[in-house]
Coordinates of N, CA and C in Angstrom, one line a residue:
M490 N 16.7 16.0 -22.9 CA 15.8 15.3 -21.9 C 16.7 14.8 -20.8
N491 N 16.5 15.0 -19.6 CA 17.3 14.6 -18.4 C 16.9 13.0 -18.3
E492 N 17.9 12.4 -17.4 CA 17.9 10.9 -17.3 C 16.6 10.6 -16.5
V493 N 16.0 11.4 -15.6 CA 14.8 11.0 -14.8 C 13.6 11.0 -15.9
E494 N 13.5 12.0 -16.6 CA 12.5 11.8 -17.6 C 12.6 10.8 -18.7
K495 N 13.8 10.4 -19.1 CA 14.0 9.5 -19.9 C 13.6 8.2 -19.5
V496 N 13.8 7.9 -18.0 CA 13.5 6.6 -17.4 C 12.0 6.6 -17.4
T497 N 11.4 7.9 -16.9 CA 9.9 7.9 -16.8 C 9.1 7.6 -18.0
K498 N 9.5 8.1 -19.1 CA 8.8 7.9 -20.4 C 9.2 6.3 -20.8
E499 N 10.3 5.9 -20.6 CA 10.4 4.4 -21.0 C 9.6 3.5 -20.1
T500 N 9.5 3.8 -18.7 CA 8.8 2.9 -17.8 C 7.3 3.1 -18.2
I501 N 6.8 4.2 -18.6 CA 5.4 4.3 -18.8 C 5.0 3.7 -20.2
A502 N 5.9 3.9 -21.2 CA 5.7 3.2 -22.4 C 5.6 1.7 -22.3
N503 N 6.2 1.0 -21.2 CA 6.2 -0.3 -21.0 C 5.2 -0.8 -19.8
G504 N 4.1 0.1 -19.6 CA 3.2 -0.2 -18.8 C 3.1 0.6 -17.3
G505 N 4.2 1.3 -17.1 CA 4.5 1.9 -15.7 C 3.4 3.1 -15.6
V506 N 3.5 3.5 -14.2 CA 2.6 4.5 -13.7 C 3.2 5.5 -13.0
L507 N 3.0 6.8 -13.4 CA 3.6 7.8 -12.4 C 2.5 8.4 -11.7
A508 N 2.5 8.5 -10.2 CA 1.6 8.9 -9.5 C 1.9 9.8 -8.3
M509 N 1.2 10.7 -7.7 CA 1.4 11.4 -6.7 C 0.6 10.9 -5.5
L510 N 1.0 10.5 -4.5 CA 0.4 10.0 -3.2 C 0.5 11.0 -2.2
Y511 N -0.5 11.2 -1.4 CA -0.6 12.0 -0.4 C -0.9 11.3 1.0
F512 N -0.1 11.7 2.0 CA -0.2 11.1 3.2 C -0.3 11.9 4.4
D513 N -0.9 11.6 5.5 CA -1.0 12.4 6.9 C 0.1 11.5 7.6
I514 N 0.9 12.3 8.5 CA 1.7 11.7 9.5 C 1.6 12.3 10.8
H515 N 1.6 11.6 11.8 CA 1.4 12.0 13.2 C 2.5 11.6 14.2
A516 N 2.9 12.4 15.1 CA 3.8 11.8 16.2 C 3.8 12.7 17.4
K517 N 4.3 12.4 18.4 CA 4.5 13.3 19.7 C 5.4 14.4 19.5
T518 N 6.4 14.2 18.8 CA 7.4 15.5 18.5 C 7.6 15.8 17.1
K519 N 8.0 16.9 16.9 CA 8.3 17.4 15.6 C 9.4 16.6 14.9
E520 N 10.4 16.3 15.6 CA 11.6 15.6 15.2 C 11.2 14.1 14.7
L521 N 10.2 13.5 15.6 CA 9.9 12.2 15.2 C 8.9 12.2 14.0
V522 N 8.0 13.2 13.8 CA 7.4 13.4 12.5 C 8.1 13.3 11.4
Q523 N 9.5 14.2 11.5 CA 10.3 14.1 10.3 C 10.9 12.7 10.2
E524 N 11.4 12.2 11.1 CA 12.0 10.8 11.1 C 11.1 9.9 10.5
L525 N 10.0 9.7 11.0 CA 9.0 8.8 10.5 C 8.8 9.1 9.1
G526 N 8.6 10.3 8.7 CA 8.3 10.6 7.2 C 9.4 10.3 6.4
S527 N 10.6 10.4 6.8 CA 11.8 10.1 6.0 C 11.9 8.7 5.9
G528 N 11.6 8.0 6.9 CA 11.7 6.4 7.1 C 10.5 5.7 6.1
F529 N 9.5 6.4 6.2 CA 8.3 5.9 5.4 C 8.7 6.2 3.9
I530 N 9.1 7.3 3.5 CA 9.7 7.4 2.0 C 10.7 6.5 1.6
N531 N 11.6 6.3 2.4 CA 12.7 5.2 2.2 C 12.1 3.8 2.0
E532 N 11.1 3.4 2.9 CA 10.6 2.1 2.8 C 9.8 2.2 1.3
V533 N 9.2 3.1 0.8 CA 8.3 3.1 -0.2 C 9.5 2.8 -1.5
I534 N 10.5 3.4 -1.5 CA 11.4 3.4 -2.5 C 11.9 1.9 -2.7
K535 N 11.9 1.1 -1.5 CA 12.4 -0.3 -1.6 C 11.2 -1.2 -2.1
K536 N 10.1 -0.8 -2.2 CA 9.0 -1.8 -2.5 C 9.0 -2.5 -3.8
P537 N 8.7 -3.5 -4.0 CA 8.7 -4.3 -5.4 C 8.0 -3.4 -6.4
G538 N 8.7 -3.3 -7.6 CA 8.1 -2.6 -8.6 C 8.1 -1.2 -8.7
V539 N 8.7 -0.6 -7.7 CA 9.1 0.8 -7.5 C 10.4 1.3 -8.3
V540 N 10.3 2.1 -9.5 CA 11.3 2.5 -10.1 C 12.1 3.5 -9.4
F541 N 11.3 4.7 -9.1 CA 12.0 5.7 -8.0 C 10.7 6.3 -7.6
A542 N 11.1 6.9 -6.2 CA 10.2 7.6 -5.6 C 10.8 8.9 -4.9
L543 N 10.2 10.0 -4.9 CA 10.6 11.4 -4.3 C 9.6 11.9 -3.4
G544 N 9.9 12.2 -2.2 CA 8.9 12.6 -1.4 C 9.3 14.0 -0.7
E545 N 8.3 14.7 -0.3 CA 8.6 16.0 0.3 C 7.6 15.9 1.6
I546 N 8.2 16.3 2.8 CA 7.7 16.2 4.1 C 7.4 17.9 4.4
D547 N 6.1 18.2 4.5 CA 5.7 19.5 4.9 C 6.3 19.7 6.4
E548 N 6.4 20.9 6.6 CA 7.0 21.7 7.9 C 5.8 21.1 9.1
P549 N 6.4 20.2 9.9 CA 5.3 19.7 11.0 C 4.6 20.8 11.8
K550 N 3.4 20.7 12.1 CA 2.7 21.7 12.8 C 1.9 21.0 14.2
G551 N 1.7 22.0 15.1 CA 1.0 21.4 16.2 C 1.9 21.5 17.4
G552 N 1.6 20.4 18.3 CA 2.5 20.1 19.3 C 2.2 21.1 20.6
E553 N 1.3 22.0 20.6 CA 0.9 22.6 21.6 C -0.3 22.1 22.5
E554 N -0.3 22.3 23.6 CA -1.1 21.9 24.8 C -1.3 20.3 24.7
G555 N -0.2 19.7 24.6 CA 0.0 18.2 24.6 C -0.7 17.5 23.4
K556 N -0.9 18.2 22.3 CA -1.4 17.7 21.2 C -0.2 16.9 20.3
N557 N -0.4 16.1 19.4 CA 0.5 15.4 18.5 C 0.9 16.5 17.5
W558 N 2.1 16.4 17.0 CA 2.5 17.1 15.8 C 2.1 16.3 14.6
S559 N 1.8 17.0 13.4 CA 1.4 16.5 12.4 C 1.9 17.2 11.0
S560 N 1.9 16.4 9.9 CA 2.5 16.9 8.7 C 1.8 15.9 7.7
S561 N 2.1 16.6 6.4 CA 1.8 15.9 5.2 C 2.8 15.5 4.3
I562 N 3.0 14.5 3.7 CA 3.9 14.0 2.8 C 3.3 13.9 1.3
E563 N 3.9 14.4 0.3 CA 3.6 14.3 -1.1 C 4.7 13.4 -1.7
L564 N 4.3 12.3 -2.2 CA 5.3 11.2 -2.6 C 4.8 11.1 -4.1
K565 N 5.9 11.6 -4.9 CA 5.9 11.2 -6.5 C 6.4 9.8 -6.5
V566 N 5.8 8.9 -7.2 CA 6.3 7.6 -7.4 C 6.1 6.9 -8.8
L567 N 7.1 6.5 -9.3 CA 7.0 5.9 -10.5 C 7.1 4.3 -10.4
T568 N 6.1 3.3 -10.8 CA 6.1 2.1 -10.7 C 6.0 1.5 -12.0
R569 N 6.5 0.3 -12.0 CA 6.5 -0.6 -13.3 C 5.2 -1.0 -13.8
N570 N 4.2 -1.0 -12.8 CA 2.9 -1.2 -13.4 C 1.8 -0.8 -12.4
F571 N 0.7 -0.9 -12.9 CA -0.5 -0.6 -12.0 C -0.7 -1.3 -10.6
A572 N -0.4 -2.6 -10.9 CA -0.4 -3.6 -9.7 C 0.7 -3.0 -8.6
A573 N 1.9 -2.7 -9.0 CA 2.8 -2.1 -8.0 C 2.2 -1.0 -7.1
L574 N 1.5 0.1 -8.0 CA 1.2 1.2 -7.4 C -0.2 1.0 -6.5
A575 N -1.0 -0.1 -6.9 CA -2.0 -0.6 -6.0 C -1.5 -1.3 -4.7
A576 N -0.5 -2.1 -4.8 CA 0.0 -2.5 -3.6 C 0.5 -1.7 -2.6
I577 N 1.2 -0.6 -3.1 CA 1.7 0.6 -2.2 C 0.4 1.2 -1.6
C578 N -0.7 1.5 -2.4 CA -1.9 2.3 -1.8 C -2.6 1.3 -0.7
M579 N -2.7 -0.1 -1.1 CA -3.2 -0.9 -0.1 C -2.5 -1.1 1.2
A580 N -1.1 -1.0 1.0 CA -0.3 -1.2 2.2 C -0.3 0.0 3.2
N581 N -0.5 1.3 2.5 CA -0.1 2.5 3.2 C -1.2 3.5 3.3
S582 N -2.3 3.3 2.6 CA -3.5 4.1 2.7 C -3.2 5.6 2.5
P583 N -2.9 5.9 1.5 CA -2.8 7.6 1.0 C -4.1 8.2 1.2
Y584 N -4.4 9.4 1.6 CA -5.6 9.8 1.7 C -6.0 10.4 0.3
T585 N -5.1 10.5 -0.6 CA -5.5 10.6 -2.2 C -4.5 10.1 -3.1
V586 N -4.7 10.0 -4.2 CA -3.9 9.4 -5.2 C -4.1 10.1 -6.5
E587 N -3.3 10.6 -7.2 CA -3.3 11.4 -8.5 C -2.4 10.7 -9.5
I588 N -2.9 10.1 -10.4 CA -2.2 9.4 -11.4 C -1.9 10.5 -12.3
L589 N -0.5 10.7 -12.6 CA 0.1 11.9 -13.4 C 0.0 11.2 -14.9
R590 N 0.6 10.0 -15.1 CA 0.7 9.5 -16.5 C 0.8 7.9 -16.3
P591 N 0.1 7.3 -17.2 CA -0.5 7.6 -18.5 C -1.7 8.1 -18.2
D592 N -2.5 8.6 -19.4 CA -3.9 9.1 -19.3 C -4.9 8.1 -19.2
E593 N -4.4 6.5 -19.5 CA -5.3 5.5 -19.4 C -4.5 4.4 -18.9
I594 N -5.2 3.6 -18.1 CA -4.4 2.5 -17.5 C -5.2 1.2 -18.3
R595 N -4.3 0.4 -18.9 CA -4.7 -0.9 -19.5 C -3.8 -1.9 -18.8
M596 N -4.2 -3.1 -18.7 CA -3.5 -4.1 -17.8 C -3.8 -5.5 -18.8
E597 N -2.6 -6.2 -18.7 CA -2.7 -7.6 -19.2 C -3.7 -8.4 -18.2
L598 N -4.1 -9.4 -18.6 CA -5.0 -10.4 -17.7 C -4.0 -10.9 -16.6
S599 N -2.8 -11.3 -16.8 CA -1.9 -11.8 -15.8 C -1.6 -10.5 -14.9
E600 N -1.7 -9.5 -15.3 CA -1.4 -8.2 -14.2 C -2.7 -8.1 -13.2
A601 N -3.9 -8.2 -14.0 CA -5.1 -8.3 -13.2 C -5.2 -9.3 -12.1
H602 N -4.9 -10.5 -12.4 CA -4.8 -11.6 -11.6 C -3.9 -11.3 -10.3
S603 N -2.7 -10.8 -10.8 CA -1.7 -10.4 -9.7 C -2.2 -9.3 -8.7
L604 N -2.8 -8.3 -9.3 CA -3.4 -7.2 -8.4 C -4.6 -7.9 -7.5
L605 N -5.4 -8.6 -8.1 CA -6.4 -9.4 -7.4 C -6.0 -10.2 -6.2
G606 N -4.8 -11.0 -6.6 CA -4.2 -11.7 -5.6 C -3.8 -11.1 -4.5
T607 N -3.1 -9.9 -4.7 CA -2.5 -9.0 -3.8 C -3.6 -8.2 -2.8
M608 N -4.7 -7.9 -3.7 CA -5.9 -7.4 -2.8 C -6.3 -8.5 -1.8
S609 N -6.4 -9.7 -2.3 CA -7.1 -10.9 -1.4 C -6.3 -11.1 -0.2
A610 N -4.8 -11.1 -0.4 CA -4.0 -11.4 0.5 C -4.0 -10.3 1.5
I611 N -4.1 -9.0 1.3 CA -3.9 -8.0 2.3 C -5.3 -7.9 2.8
T612 N -6.3 -8.2 2.2 CA -7.7 -8.1 3.0 C -7.7 -9.3 4.0
A613 N -7.3 -10.5 3.5 CA -7.2 -11.6 4.6 C -6.6 -11.2 5.7
E614 N -5.3 -10.8 5.5 CA -4.4 -10.5 6.6 C -5.2 -9.3 7.6
Y615 N -5.9 -8.2 7.1 CA -6.4 -7.4 7.8 C -7.8 -8.0 8.7
K616 N -8.4 -8.9 8.0 CA -9.5 -9.6 8.5 C -9.0 -10.4 9.7
R617 N -7.9 -11.2 9.4 CA -7.3 -12.0 10.5 C -7.0 -11.2 11.6
Y618 N -6.3 -10.1 11.5 CA -5.9 -9.3 12.8 C -7.1 -8.8 13.3
I619 N -8.0 -8.1 12.7 CA -9.3 -7.7 13.3 C -10.0 -8.7 14.1
L620 N -10.2 -9.8 13.4 CA -11.0 -10.9 14.1 C -10.2 -11.5 15.3
T621 N -8.9 -11.5 15.4 CA -8.2 -12.1 16.5 C -8.2 -11.2 17.5
K622 N -8.3 -9.8 17.4 CA -8.4 -8.8 18.4 C -9.6 -8.5 18.9
V623 N -10.7 -8.7 18.2 CA -12.2 -8.6 18.9 C -13.0 -9.8 19.2
S624 N -12.3 -11.0 18.6 CA -13.3 -12.2 19.0 C -12.8 -12.8 20.2
S625 N -13.9 -13.6 20.8 CA -13.7 -14.3 22.1 C -12.8 -15.6 21.7
P626 N -12.3 -16.2 22.5 CA -11.6 -17.5 22.2 C -12.6 -18.7 21.7
K627 N -13.8 -18.6 22.0 CA -14.9 -19.5 21.6 C -15.0 -19.2 19.9
E628 N -15.2 -17.8 19.8 CA -15.3 -17.3 18.5 C -14.2 -17.6 17.6
I629 N -12.9 -17.4 18.1 CA -11.9 -17.7 17.4 C -11.8 -19.3 17.0
E630 N -12.0 -20.1 17.9 CA -12.1 -21.5 17.8 C -13.0 -21.9 16.5
H631 N -14.4 -21.2 16.5 CA -15.2 -21.4 15.5 C -14.7 -21.0 14.1
L632 N -14.0 -19.9 14.1 CA -13.4 -19.3 12.8 C -12.4 -20.5 12.2
Q633 N -11.5 -20.8 13.2 CA -10.6 -21.9 12.8 C -11.1 -22.9 12.4
D634 N -12.3 -23.4 13.0 CA -12.8 -24.7 12.5 C -13.4 -24.6 11.1
N635 N -14.1 -23.4 10.7 CA -14.5 -23.1 9.5 C -13.3 -23.0 8.5
L636 N -12.2 -22.6 8.9 CA -11.1 -22.5 7.9 C -10.5 -23.9 7.5
R637 N -10.6 -24.7 8.6 CA -10.1 -26.3 8.4 C -11.1 -26.9 7.5
K638 N -12.4 -26.7 7.7 CA -13.3 -27.4 6.8 C -13.2 -26.8 5.4
R639 N -12.9 -25.4 5.2 CA -12.6 -25.0 3.9 C -11.5 -25.7 3.1
A640 N -10.4 -25.6 3.9 CA -9.1 -26.3 3.5 C -9.4 -27.8 3.0
E641 N -10.2 -28.7 3.7 CA -10.6 -29.9 3.4 C -11.4 -29.9 2.2
M642 N -12.3 -29.1 2.0 CA -13.2 -29.0 0.6 C -12.2 -28.6 -0.2
G643 N -11.3 -27.7 -0.4 CA -10.4 -27.3 -1.4 C -9.5 -28.4 -1.9
K644 N -9.2 -29.2 -0.8 CA -8.1 -30.3 -1.0 C -9.0 -31.4 -1.9
K645 N -10.2 -31.7 -1.4 CA -11.0 -32.7 -2.2 C -11.2 -32.1 -3.7
I646 N -11.6 -30.9 -3.8 CA -11.7 -30.4 -5.2 C -10.4 -30.6 -5.9
L647 N -9.3 -30.4 -5.5 CA -8.0 -30.4 -6.0 C -7.7 -32.0 -6.4
E648 N -8.1 -32.7 -5.6 CA -7.9 -34.3 -5.9 C -9.0 -34.8 -6.8
G649 N -10.1 -33.8 -7.2 CA -10.9 -34.4 -8.2 C -12.1 -35.2 -7.6
E650 N -12.3 -35.2 -6.4 CA -13.4 -35.8 -5.7 C -14.7 -35.2 -6.0

């Protein structure tokens, strides 16, 4: 058994997940597609909870008549747990995911809490970004006022009032 397979089996035995993630990538030039793809794969490798990641970038296509170049990335990734894989998917939006191993996902309650917290944080960030881009200054002021009221209510709850 080679070292990669040994690490994979050990990680999966301890709650890890081996998955294939598939992404589309687009850019103005063939070279930029390749550079963006390589940079993207390198970023995933550095994400918390990633044991290893191995990506393949298909030969870029297109570029004729002012069209962008495009390619696909297949990324095999081994994560320490399902929450780490979910965080990668939430942050990078693969067009499909295939879990290779294990055959069943079980998680501790603490891992479920972590996953839900990550999902909430990412969703809140997306909401904030969208709302600040499409809302008028008056609507933003109203949203901020609602957030202040929510924070005050939370403070009272925490203080036991």
